[in-house]
Short mmCIF file of C-alpha atoms and ligand atoms in Angstrom, two decimals:
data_model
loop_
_atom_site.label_atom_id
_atom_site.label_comp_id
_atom_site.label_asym_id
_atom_site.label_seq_id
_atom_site.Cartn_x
_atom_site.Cartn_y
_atom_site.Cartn_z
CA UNK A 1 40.90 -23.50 -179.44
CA UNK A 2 42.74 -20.17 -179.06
CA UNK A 3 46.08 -20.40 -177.20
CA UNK A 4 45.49 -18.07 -174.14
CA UNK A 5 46.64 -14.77 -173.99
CA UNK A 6 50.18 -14.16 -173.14
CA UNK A 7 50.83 -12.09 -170.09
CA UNK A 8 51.34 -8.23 -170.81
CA UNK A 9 54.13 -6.92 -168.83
CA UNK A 10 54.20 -3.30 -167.05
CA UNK A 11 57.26 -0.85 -168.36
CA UNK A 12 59.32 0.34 -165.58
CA UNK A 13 58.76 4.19 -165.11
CA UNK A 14 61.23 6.40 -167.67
CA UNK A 15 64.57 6.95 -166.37
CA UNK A 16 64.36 3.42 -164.43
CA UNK A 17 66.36 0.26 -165.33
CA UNK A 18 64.29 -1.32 -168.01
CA UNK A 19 63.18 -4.36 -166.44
CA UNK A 20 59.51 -5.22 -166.80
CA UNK A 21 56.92 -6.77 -163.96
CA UNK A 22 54.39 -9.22 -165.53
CA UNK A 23 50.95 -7.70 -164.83
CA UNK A 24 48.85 -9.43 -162.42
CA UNK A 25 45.98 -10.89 -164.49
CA UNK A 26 43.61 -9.12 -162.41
CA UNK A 27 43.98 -5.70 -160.11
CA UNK A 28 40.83 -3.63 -158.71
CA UNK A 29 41.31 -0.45 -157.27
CA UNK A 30 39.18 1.56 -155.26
CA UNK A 31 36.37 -0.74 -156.25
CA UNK A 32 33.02 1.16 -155.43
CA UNK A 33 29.28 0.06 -155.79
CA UNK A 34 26.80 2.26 -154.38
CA UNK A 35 22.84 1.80 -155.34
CA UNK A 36 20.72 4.36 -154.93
CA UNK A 37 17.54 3.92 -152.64
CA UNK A 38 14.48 5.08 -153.62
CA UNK A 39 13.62 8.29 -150.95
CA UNK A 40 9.77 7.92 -152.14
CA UNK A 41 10.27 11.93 -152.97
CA UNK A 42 10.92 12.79 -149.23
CA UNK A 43 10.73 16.56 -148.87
CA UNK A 44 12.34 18.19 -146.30
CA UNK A 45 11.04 20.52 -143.69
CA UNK A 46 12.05 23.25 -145.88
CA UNK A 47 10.84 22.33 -149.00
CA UNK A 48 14.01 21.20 -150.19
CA UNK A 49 14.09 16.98 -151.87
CA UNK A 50 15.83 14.62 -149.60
CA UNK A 51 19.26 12.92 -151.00
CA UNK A 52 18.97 9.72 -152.32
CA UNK A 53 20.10 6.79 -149.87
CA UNK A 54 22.58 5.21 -151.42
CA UNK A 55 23.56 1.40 -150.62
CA UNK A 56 27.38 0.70 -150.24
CA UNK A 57 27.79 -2.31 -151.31
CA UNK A 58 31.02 -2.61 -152.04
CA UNK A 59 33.07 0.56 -150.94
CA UNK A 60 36.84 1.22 -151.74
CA UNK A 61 38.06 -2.49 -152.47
CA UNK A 62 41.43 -3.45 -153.78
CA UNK A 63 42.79 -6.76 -155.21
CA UNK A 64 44.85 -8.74 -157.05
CA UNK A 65 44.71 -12.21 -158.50
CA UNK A 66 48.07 -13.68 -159.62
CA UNK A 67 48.63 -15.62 -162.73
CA UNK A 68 47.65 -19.07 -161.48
CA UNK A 69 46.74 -17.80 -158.22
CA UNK A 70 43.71 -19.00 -156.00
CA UNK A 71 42.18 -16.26 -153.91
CA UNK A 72 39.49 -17.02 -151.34
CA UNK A 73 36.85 -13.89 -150.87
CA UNK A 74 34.91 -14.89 -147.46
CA UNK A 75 32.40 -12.59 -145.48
CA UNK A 76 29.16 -13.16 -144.22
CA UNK A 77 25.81 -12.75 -146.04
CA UNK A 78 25.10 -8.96 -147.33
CA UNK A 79 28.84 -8.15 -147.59
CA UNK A 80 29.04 -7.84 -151.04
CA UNK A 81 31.09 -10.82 -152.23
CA UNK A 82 28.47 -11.24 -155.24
CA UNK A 83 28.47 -7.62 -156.21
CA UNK A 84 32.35 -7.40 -156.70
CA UNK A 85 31.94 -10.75 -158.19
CA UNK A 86 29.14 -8.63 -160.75
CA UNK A 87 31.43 -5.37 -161.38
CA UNK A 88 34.62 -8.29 -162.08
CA UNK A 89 33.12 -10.18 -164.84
CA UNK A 90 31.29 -7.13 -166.00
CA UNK A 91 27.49 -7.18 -165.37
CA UNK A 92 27.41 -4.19 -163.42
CA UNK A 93 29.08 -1.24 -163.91
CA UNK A 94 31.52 0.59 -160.54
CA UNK A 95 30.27 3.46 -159.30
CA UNK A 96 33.99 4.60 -159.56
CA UNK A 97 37.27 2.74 -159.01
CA UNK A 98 39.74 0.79 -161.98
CA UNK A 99 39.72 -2.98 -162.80
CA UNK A 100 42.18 -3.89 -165.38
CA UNK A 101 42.39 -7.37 -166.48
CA UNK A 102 45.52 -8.19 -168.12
CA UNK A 103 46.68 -4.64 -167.70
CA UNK A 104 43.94 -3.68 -170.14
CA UNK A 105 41.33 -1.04 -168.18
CA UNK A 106 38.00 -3.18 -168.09
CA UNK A 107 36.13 -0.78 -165.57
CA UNK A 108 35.79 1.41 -168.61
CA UNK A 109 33.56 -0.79 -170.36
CA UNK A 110 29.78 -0.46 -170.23
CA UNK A 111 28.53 -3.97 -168.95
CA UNK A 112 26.09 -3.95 -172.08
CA UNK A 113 29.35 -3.85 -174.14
CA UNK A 114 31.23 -6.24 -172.62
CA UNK A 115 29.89 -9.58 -173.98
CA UNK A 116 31.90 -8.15 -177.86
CA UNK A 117 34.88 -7.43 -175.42
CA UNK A 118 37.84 -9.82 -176.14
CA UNK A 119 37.80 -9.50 -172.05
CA UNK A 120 34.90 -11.71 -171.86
CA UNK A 121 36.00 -15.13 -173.19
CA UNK A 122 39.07 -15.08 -170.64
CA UNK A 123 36.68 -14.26 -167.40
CA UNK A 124 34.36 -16.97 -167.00
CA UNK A 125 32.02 -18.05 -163.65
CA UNK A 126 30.58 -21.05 -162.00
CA UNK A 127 27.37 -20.41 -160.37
CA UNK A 128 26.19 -21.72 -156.81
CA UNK A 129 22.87 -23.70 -157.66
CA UNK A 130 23.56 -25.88 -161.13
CA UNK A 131 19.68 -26.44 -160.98
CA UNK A 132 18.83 -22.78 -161.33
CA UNK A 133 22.05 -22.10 -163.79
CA UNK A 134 21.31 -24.37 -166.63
CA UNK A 135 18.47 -23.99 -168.98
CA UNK A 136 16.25 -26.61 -168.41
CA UNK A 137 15.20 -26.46 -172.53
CA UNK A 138 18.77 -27.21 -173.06
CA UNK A 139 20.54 -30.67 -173.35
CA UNK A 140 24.20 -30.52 -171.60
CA UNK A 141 25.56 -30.59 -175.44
CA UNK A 142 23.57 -27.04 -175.54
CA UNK A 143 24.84 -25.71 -172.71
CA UNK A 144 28.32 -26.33 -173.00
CA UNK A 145 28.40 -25.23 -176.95
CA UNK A 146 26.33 -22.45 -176.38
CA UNK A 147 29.42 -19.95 -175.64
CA UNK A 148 31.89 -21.49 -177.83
CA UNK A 149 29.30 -20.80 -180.74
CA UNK A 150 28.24 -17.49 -179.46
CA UNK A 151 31.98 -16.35 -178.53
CA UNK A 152 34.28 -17.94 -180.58
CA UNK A 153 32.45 -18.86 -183.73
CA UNK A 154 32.51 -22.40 -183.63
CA UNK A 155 30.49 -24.89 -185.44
CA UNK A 156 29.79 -28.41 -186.88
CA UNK A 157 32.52 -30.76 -186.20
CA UNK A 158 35.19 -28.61 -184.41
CA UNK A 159 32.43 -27.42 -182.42
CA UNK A 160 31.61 -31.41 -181.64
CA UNK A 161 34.89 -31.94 -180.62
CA UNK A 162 35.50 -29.58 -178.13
CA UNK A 163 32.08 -29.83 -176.10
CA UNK A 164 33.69 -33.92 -176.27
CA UNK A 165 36.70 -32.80 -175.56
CA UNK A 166 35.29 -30.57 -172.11
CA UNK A 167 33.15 -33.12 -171.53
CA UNK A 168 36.16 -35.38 -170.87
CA UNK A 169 37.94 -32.86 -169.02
CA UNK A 170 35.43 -32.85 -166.48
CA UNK A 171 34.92 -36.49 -166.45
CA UNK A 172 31.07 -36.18 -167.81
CA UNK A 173 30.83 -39.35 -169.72
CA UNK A 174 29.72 -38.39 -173.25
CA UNK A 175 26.64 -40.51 -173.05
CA UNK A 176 25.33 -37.87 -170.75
CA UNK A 177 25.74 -34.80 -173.02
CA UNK A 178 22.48 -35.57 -174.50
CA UNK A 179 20.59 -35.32 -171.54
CA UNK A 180 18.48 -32.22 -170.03
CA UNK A 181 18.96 -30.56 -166.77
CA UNK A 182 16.51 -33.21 -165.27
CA UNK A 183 17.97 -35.93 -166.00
CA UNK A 184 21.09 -35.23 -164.12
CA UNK A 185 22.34 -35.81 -160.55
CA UNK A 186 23.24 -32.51 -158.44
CA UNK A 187 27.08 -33.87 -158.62
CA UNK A 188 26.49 -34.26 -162.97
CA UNK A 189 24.96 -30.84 -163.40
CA UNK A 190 27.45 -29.23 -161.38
CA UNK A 191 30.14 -31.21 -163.87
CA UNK A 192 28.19 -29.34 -166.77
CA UNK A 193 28.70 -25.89 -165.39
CA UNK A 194 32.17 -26.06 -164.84
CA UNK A 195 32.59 -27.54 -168.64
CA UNK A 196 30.80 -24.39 -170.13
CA UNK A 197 32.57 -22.03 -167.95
CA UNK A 198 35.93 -23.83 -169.24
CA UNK A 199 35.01 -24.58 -172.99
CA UNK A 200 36.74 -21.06 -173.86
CA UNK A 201 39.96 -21.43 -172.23
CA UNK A 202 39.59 -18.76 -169.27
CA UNK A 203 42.46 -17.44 -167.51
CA UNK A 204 39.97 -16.71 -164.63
CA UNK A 205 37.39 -18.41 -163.15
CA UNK A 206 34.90 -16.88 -160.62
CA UNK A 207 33.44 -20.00 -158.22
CA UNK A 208 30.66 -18.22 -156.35
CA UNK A 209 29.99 -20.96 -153.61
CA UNK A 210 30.16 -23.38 -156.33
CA UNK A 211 29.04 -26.43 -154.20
CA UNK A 212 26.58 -25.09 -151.71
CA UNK A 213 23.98 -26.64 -153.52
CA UNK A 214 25.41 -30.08 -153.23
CA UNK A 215 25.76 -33.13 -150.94
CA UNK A 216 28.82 -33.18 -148.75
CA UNK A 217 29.96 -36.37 -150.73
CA UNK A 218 29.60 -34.71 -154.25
CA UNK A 219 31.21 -31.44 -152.83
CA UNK A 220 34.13 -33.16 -152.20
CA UNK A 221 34.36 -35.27 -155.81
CA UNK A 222 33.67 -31.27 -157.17
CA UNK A 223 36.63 -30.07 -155.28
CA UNK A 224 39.32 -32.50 -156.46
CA UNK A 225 38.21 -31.89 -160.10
CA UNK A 226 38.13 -28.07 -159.54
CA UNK A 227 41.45 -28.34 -157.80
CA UNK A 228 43.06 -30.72 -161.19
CA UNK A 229 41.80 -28.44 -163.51
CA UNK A 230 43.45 -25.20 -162.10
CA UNK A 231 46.98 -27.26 -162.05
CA UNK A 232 45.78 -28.40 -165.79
CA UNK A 233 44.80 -25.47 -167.25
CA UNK A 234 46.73 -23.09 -165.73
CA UNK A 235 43.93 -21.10 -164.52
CA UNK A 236 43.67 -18.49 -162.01
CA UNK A 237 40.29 -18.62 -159.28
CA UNK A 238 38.24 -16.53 -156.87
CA UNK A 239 36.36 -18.83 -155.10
CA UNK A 240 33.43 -17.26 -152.91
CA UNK A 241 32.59 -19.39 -149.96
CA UNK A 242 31.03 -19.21 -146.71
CA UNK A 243 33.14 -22.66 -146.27
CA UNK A 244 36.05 -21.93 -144.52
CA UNK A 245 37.63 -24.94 -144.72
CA UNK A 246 37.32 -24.90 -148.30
CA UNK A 247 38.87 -22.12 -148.58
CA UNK A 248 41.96 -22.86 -146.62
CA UNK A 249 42.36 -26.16 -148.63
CA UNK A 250 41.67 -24.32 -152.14
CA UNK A 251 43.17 -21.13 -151.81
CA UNK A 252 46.59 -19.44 -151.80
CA UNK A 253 45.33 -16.16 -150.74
CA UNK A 254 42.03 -15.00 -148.41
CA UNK A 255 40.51 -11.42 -148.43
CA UNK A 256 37.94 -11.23 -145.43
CA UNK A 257 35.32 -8.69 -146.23
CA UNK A 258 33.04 -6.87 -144.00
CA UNK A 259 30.35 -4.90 -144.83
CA UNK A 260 31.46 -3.35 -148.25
CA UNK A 261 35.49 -3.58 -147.70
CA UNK A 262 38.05 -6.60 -147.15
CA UNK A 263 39.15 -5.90 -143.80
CA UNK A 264 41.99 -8.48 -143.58
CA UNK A 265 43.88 -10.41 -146.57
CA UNK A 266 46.96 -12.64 -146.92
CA UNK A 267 48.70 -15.56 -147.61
CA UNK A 268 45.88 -18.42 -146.49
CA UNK A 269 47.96 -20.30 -144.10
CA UNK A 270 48.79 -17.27 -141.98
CA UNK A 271 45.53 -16.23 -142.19
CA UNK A 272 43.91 -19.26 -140.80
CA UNK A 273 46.89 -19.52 -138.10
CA UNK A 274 46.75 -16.11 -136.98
CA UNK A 275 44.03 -13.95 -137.92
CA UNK A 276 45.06 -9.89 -137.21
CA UNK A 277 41.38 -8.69 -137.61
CA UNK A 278 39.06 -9.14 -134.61
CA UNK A 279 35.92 -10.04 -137.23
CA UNK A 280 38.44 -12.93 -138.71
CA UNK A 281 39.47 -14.33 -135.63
CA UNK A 282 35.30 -14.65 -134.93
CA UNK A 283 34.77 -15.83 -138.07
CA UNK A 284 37.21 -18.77 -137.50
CA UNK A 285 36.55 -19.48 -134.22
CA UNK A 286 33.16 -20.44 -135.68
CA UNK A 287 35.16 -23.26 -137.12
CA UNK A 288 35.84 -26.54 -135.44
CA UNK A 289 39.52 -27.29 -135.48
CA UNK A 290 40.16 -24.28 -137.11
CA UNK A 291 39.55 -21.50 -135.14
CA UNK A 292 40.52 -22.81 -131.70
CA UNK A 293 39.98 -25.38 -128.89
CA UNK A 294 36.16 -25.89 -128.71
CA UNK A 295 34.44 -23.50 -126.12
CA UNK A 296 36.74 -20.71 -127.75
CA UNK A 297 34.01 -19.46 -130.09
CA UNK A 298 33.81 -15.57 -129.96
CA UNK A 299 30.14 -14.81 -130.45
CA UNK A 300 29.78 -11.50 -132.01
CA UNK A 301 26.86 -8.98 -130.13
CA UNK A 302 25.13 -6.14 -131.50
CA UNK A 303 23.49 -5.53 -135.12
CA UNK A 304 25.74 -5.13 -137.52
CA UNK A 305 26.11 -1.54 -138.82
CA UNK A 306 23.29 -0.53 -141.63
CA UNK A 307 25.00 -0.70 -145.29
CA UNK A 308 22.73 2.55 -146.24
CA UNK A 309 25.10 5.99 -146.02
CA UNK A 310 27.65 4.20 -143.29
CA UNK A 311 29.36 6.62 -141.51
CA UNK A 312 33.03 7.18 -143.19
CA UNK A 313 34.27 8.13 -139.91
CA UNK A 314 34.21 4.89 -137.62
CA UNK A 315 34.59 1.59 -138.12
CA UNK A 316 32.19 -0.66 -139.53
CA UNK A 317 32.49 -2.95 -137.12
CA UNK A 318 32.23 -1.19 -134.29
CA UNK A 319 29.11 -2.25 -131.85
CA UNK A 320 29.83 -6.06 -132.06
CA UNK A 321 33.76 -5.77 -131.97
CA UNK A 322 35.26 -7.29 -128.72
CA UNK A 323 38.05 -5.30 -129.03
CA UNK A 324 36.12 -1.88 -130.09
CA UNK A 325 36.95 1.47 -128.28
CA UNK A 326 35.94 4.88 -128.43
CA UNK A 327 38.51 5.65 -131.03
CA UNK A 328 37.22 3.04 -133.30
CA UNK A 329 34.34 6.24 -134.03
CA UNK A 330 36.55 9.30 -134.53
CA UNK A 331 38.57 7.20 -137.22
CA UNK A 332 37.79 4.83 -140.27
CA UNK A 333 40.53 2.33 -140.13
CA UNK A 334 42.78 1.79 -143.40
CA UNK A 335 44.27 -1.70 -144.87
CA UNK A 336 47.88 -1.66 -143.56
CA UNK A 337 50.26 -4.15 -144.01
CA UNK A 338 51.08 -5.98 -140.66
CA UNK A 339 53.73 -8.52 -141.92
CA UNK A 340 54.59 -9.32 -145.80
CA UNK A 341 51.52 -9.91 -147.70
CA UNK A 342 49.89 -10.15 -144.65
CA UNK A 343 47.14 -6.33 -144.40
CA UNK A 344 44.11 -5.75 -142.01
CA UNK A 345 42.25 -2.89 -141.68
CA UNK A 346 41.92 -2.40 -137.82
CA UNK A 347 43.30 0.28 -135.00
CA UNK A 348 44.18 -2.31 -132.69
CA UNK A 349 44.80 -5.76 -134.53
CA UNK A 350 45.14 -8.58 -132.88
CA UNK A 351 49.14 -9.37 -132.22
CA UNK A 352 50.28 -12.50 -134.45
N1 ATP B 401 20.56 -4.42 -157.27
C1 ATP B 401 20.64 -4.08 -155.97
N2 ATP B 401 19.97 -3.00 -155.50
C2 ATP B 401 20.08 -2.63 -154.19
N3 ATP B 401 20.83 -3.30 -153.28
C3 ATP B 401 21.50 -4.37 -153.70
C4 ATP B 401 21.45 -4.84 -155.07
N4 ATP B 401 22.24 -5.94 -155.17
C5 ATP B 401 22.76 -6.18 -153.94
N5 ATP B 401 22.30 -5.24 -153.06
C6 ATP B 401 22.66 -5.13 -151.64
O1 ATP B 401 24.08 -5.06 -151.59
C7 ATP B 401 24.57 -5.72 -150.42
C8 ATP B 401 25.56 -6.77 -150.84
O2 ATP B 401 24.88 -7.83 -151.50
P1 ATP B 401 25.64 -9.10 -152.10
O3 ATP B 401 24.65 -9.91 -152.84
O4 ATP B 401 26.81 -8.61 -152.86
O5 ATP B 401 26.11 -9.83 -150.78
P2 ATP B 401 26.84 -11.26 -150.60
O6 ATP B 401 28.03 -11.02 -149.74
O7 ATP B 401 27.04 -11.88 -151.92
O8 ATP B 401 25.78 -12.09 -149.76
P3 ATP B 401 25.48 -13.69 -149.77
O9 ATP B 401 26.60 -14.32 -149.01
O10 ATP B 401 24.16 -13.79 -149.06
O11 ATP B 401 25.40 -14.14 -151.20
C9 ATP B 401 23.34 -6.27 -149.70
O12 ATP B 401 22.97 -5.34 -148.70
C10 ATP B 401 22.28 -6.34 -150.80
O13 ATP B 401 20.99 -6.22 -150.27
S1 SF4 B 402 39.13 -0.59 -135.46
FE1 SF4 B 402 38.31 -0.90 -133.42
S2 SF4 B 402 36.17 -1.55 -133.74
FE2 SF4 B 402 37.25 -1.74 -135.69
S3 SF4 B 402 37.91 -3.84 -135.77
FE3 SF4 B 402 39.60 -2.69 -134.92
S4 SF4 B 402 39.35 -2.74 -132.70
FE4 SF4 B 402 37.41 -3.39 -133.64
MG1 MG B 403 26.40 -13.68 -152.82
#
């Protein structure tokens, strides 16, 4: 197998000393994904067509994922953890904003065109559901050399080898390899999807809830191994859970989203200890042991805000904020950073 790519480093401006800052292996700017609604050809009173309705999905998101770095992306359902997962590894293309992987501009890339991208070998994903991930005509040898024949050219006996040699890594006992999708426990297929998405050597690995799908035992067995094969490999994740406590056991960093943007991110501990954003502090009160003393939980009222043309002049979460006030309307709150590392996007966070 290719030796993974080594780290590009950024040149300090002209005129600066000449010392150089390793690139983070993954920074999105200004993120945007917007679909457009179908209007059904509205006309308007005056005979003029109605604009589209567009969809913000995800609107104006930033991030970085260090080299080696675990980063936690939580949010309830319909924030659009999946979509920035989609515009990251490339099936969907931004409605505007910069991803650069590597510092190497990967938002400029047509999705179509990015499975020839030398990109696409170093971003790989683990799905939620291993059922509905594999193909069920394939036997776990299949699966696993599918990509290392498709993407690095890989055949007969070196092929062999390293679907053995993945196979090991995440302890799938070779005898299995020759078995279809059926024929597996939950806890073995899972152990299949995480050997494809490794067999090229990523640098990053997306998890989107990678053990939802599985009993609470075999979540935990997944865990460990996911959590060996970072320290292995030398990988870097973004793990997508509605598991909190997952999270805060997995992941160095957490960006809370709400409703199109990340409304609070930082180091995981002080997250967890002392959440700034009044939707994280709900969130986590939610959580047994985590949140607070039981009886503590902060039920959130109201409907949430529709993601269809939001307005860009109040908060999102305004109407089931406990903290909300009339200024919260006149003015669209911005990340700031609160303490180091440490932003939330909020008028009046929460003190720490
Ligand atoms: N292709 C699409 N066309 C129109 N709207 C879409 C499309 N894909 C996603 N959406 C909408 O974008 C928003 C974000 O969806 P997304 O799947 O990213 O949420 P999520 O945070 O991953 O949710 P979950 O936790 O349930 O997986 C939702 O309102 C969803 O309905
Ligand atoms: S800006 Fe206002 S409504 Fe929004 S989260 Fe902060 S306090 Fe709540
Ligand atoms: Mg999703």
């Amino acid at each position: 197998m290719s030796a993974p790519a080594a780290t590009p480093a950024v040149a300090a401006p002209a005129g600066e000393p000449t010392a150089v800052t390793p690139a983070p292996l993954l920074a999105v700017q200004g993120a945007r994904k917007l679909f457009a609604l179908k209007a059904a050809g509205r006309l308007l009173p005056w005979g003029r067509a109605a604009r589209t309705p567009m969809l913000h999905a995800v609107d104006g998101v930033d991030l970085t994922i260090g080299h080696g770095e675990s980063v936690g992306l939580v949010g309830e359902s319909g924030c659009g953890k999946s979509t920035l997962v989609r515009l990251i590894t490339r099936t969907l293309d931004p409605t505007s904003g910069t991803l650069r992987f590597l510092g190497e501009d990967i938002a400029g890339i047509a999705a179509r065109d990015f499975a020839r991208a030398p990109q696409r070998k170093l971003i790989q994903m683990v799905f939620q559901d291993p059922t509905d991930s594999l193909n069920p005509r394939y036997a776990a040898r299949d699966t696993i050399a599918e990509p290392l024949r498709l993407l690095a050219g890989l055949s007969g006996a070196e092929l062999d080898a390293r679907v053995n040699e993945v196979a090991d890594q995440v302890q799938l006992p070779r005898a299995l390899l020759a078995r279809y999708p059926h024929q597996l426990s939950g806890g073995q297929k899972a152990r299949v999807g995480i050997a494809r998405a490794i067999a090229l050597s990523p640098r990053l690995l997306i998890l989107d809830e990678p053990t939802a799908a599985l009993d609470v035992s075999v979540q935990a067995v997944i865990l460990h191994l996911l959590a060996d094969l970072k320290e292995q490999l030398g990988m870097s994740y973004l793990f997508v859970s509605h598991d909190l406590n997952i999270v805060r056991l997995l992941c160095d960093r957490v960006l809370v989203m709400y409703l199109g943007r990340i409304v609070e991110s930082g180091p995981a501990q002080q997250v967890f200890a002392s959440p700034r954003h009044p939707y994280t502090r709900a969130l986590l009160s939610a959580i047994p042991g985590l949140g607070g003393a039981a009886g503590q939980r902060i039920r959130l009222e109201g409907d949430p805000v529709s993601p269809i043309d939001p307005d860009p002049h109040r908060c999102r979460f305004h109407g089931r904020c406990p903290k909300g006030r009339d200024e919260c309307t006149r003015s669209a709150p911005q990340l700031a950073e609160l303490a180091p590392g440490h932003s939330v996007a909020c008028l009046f966070p929460e003190s720490a």
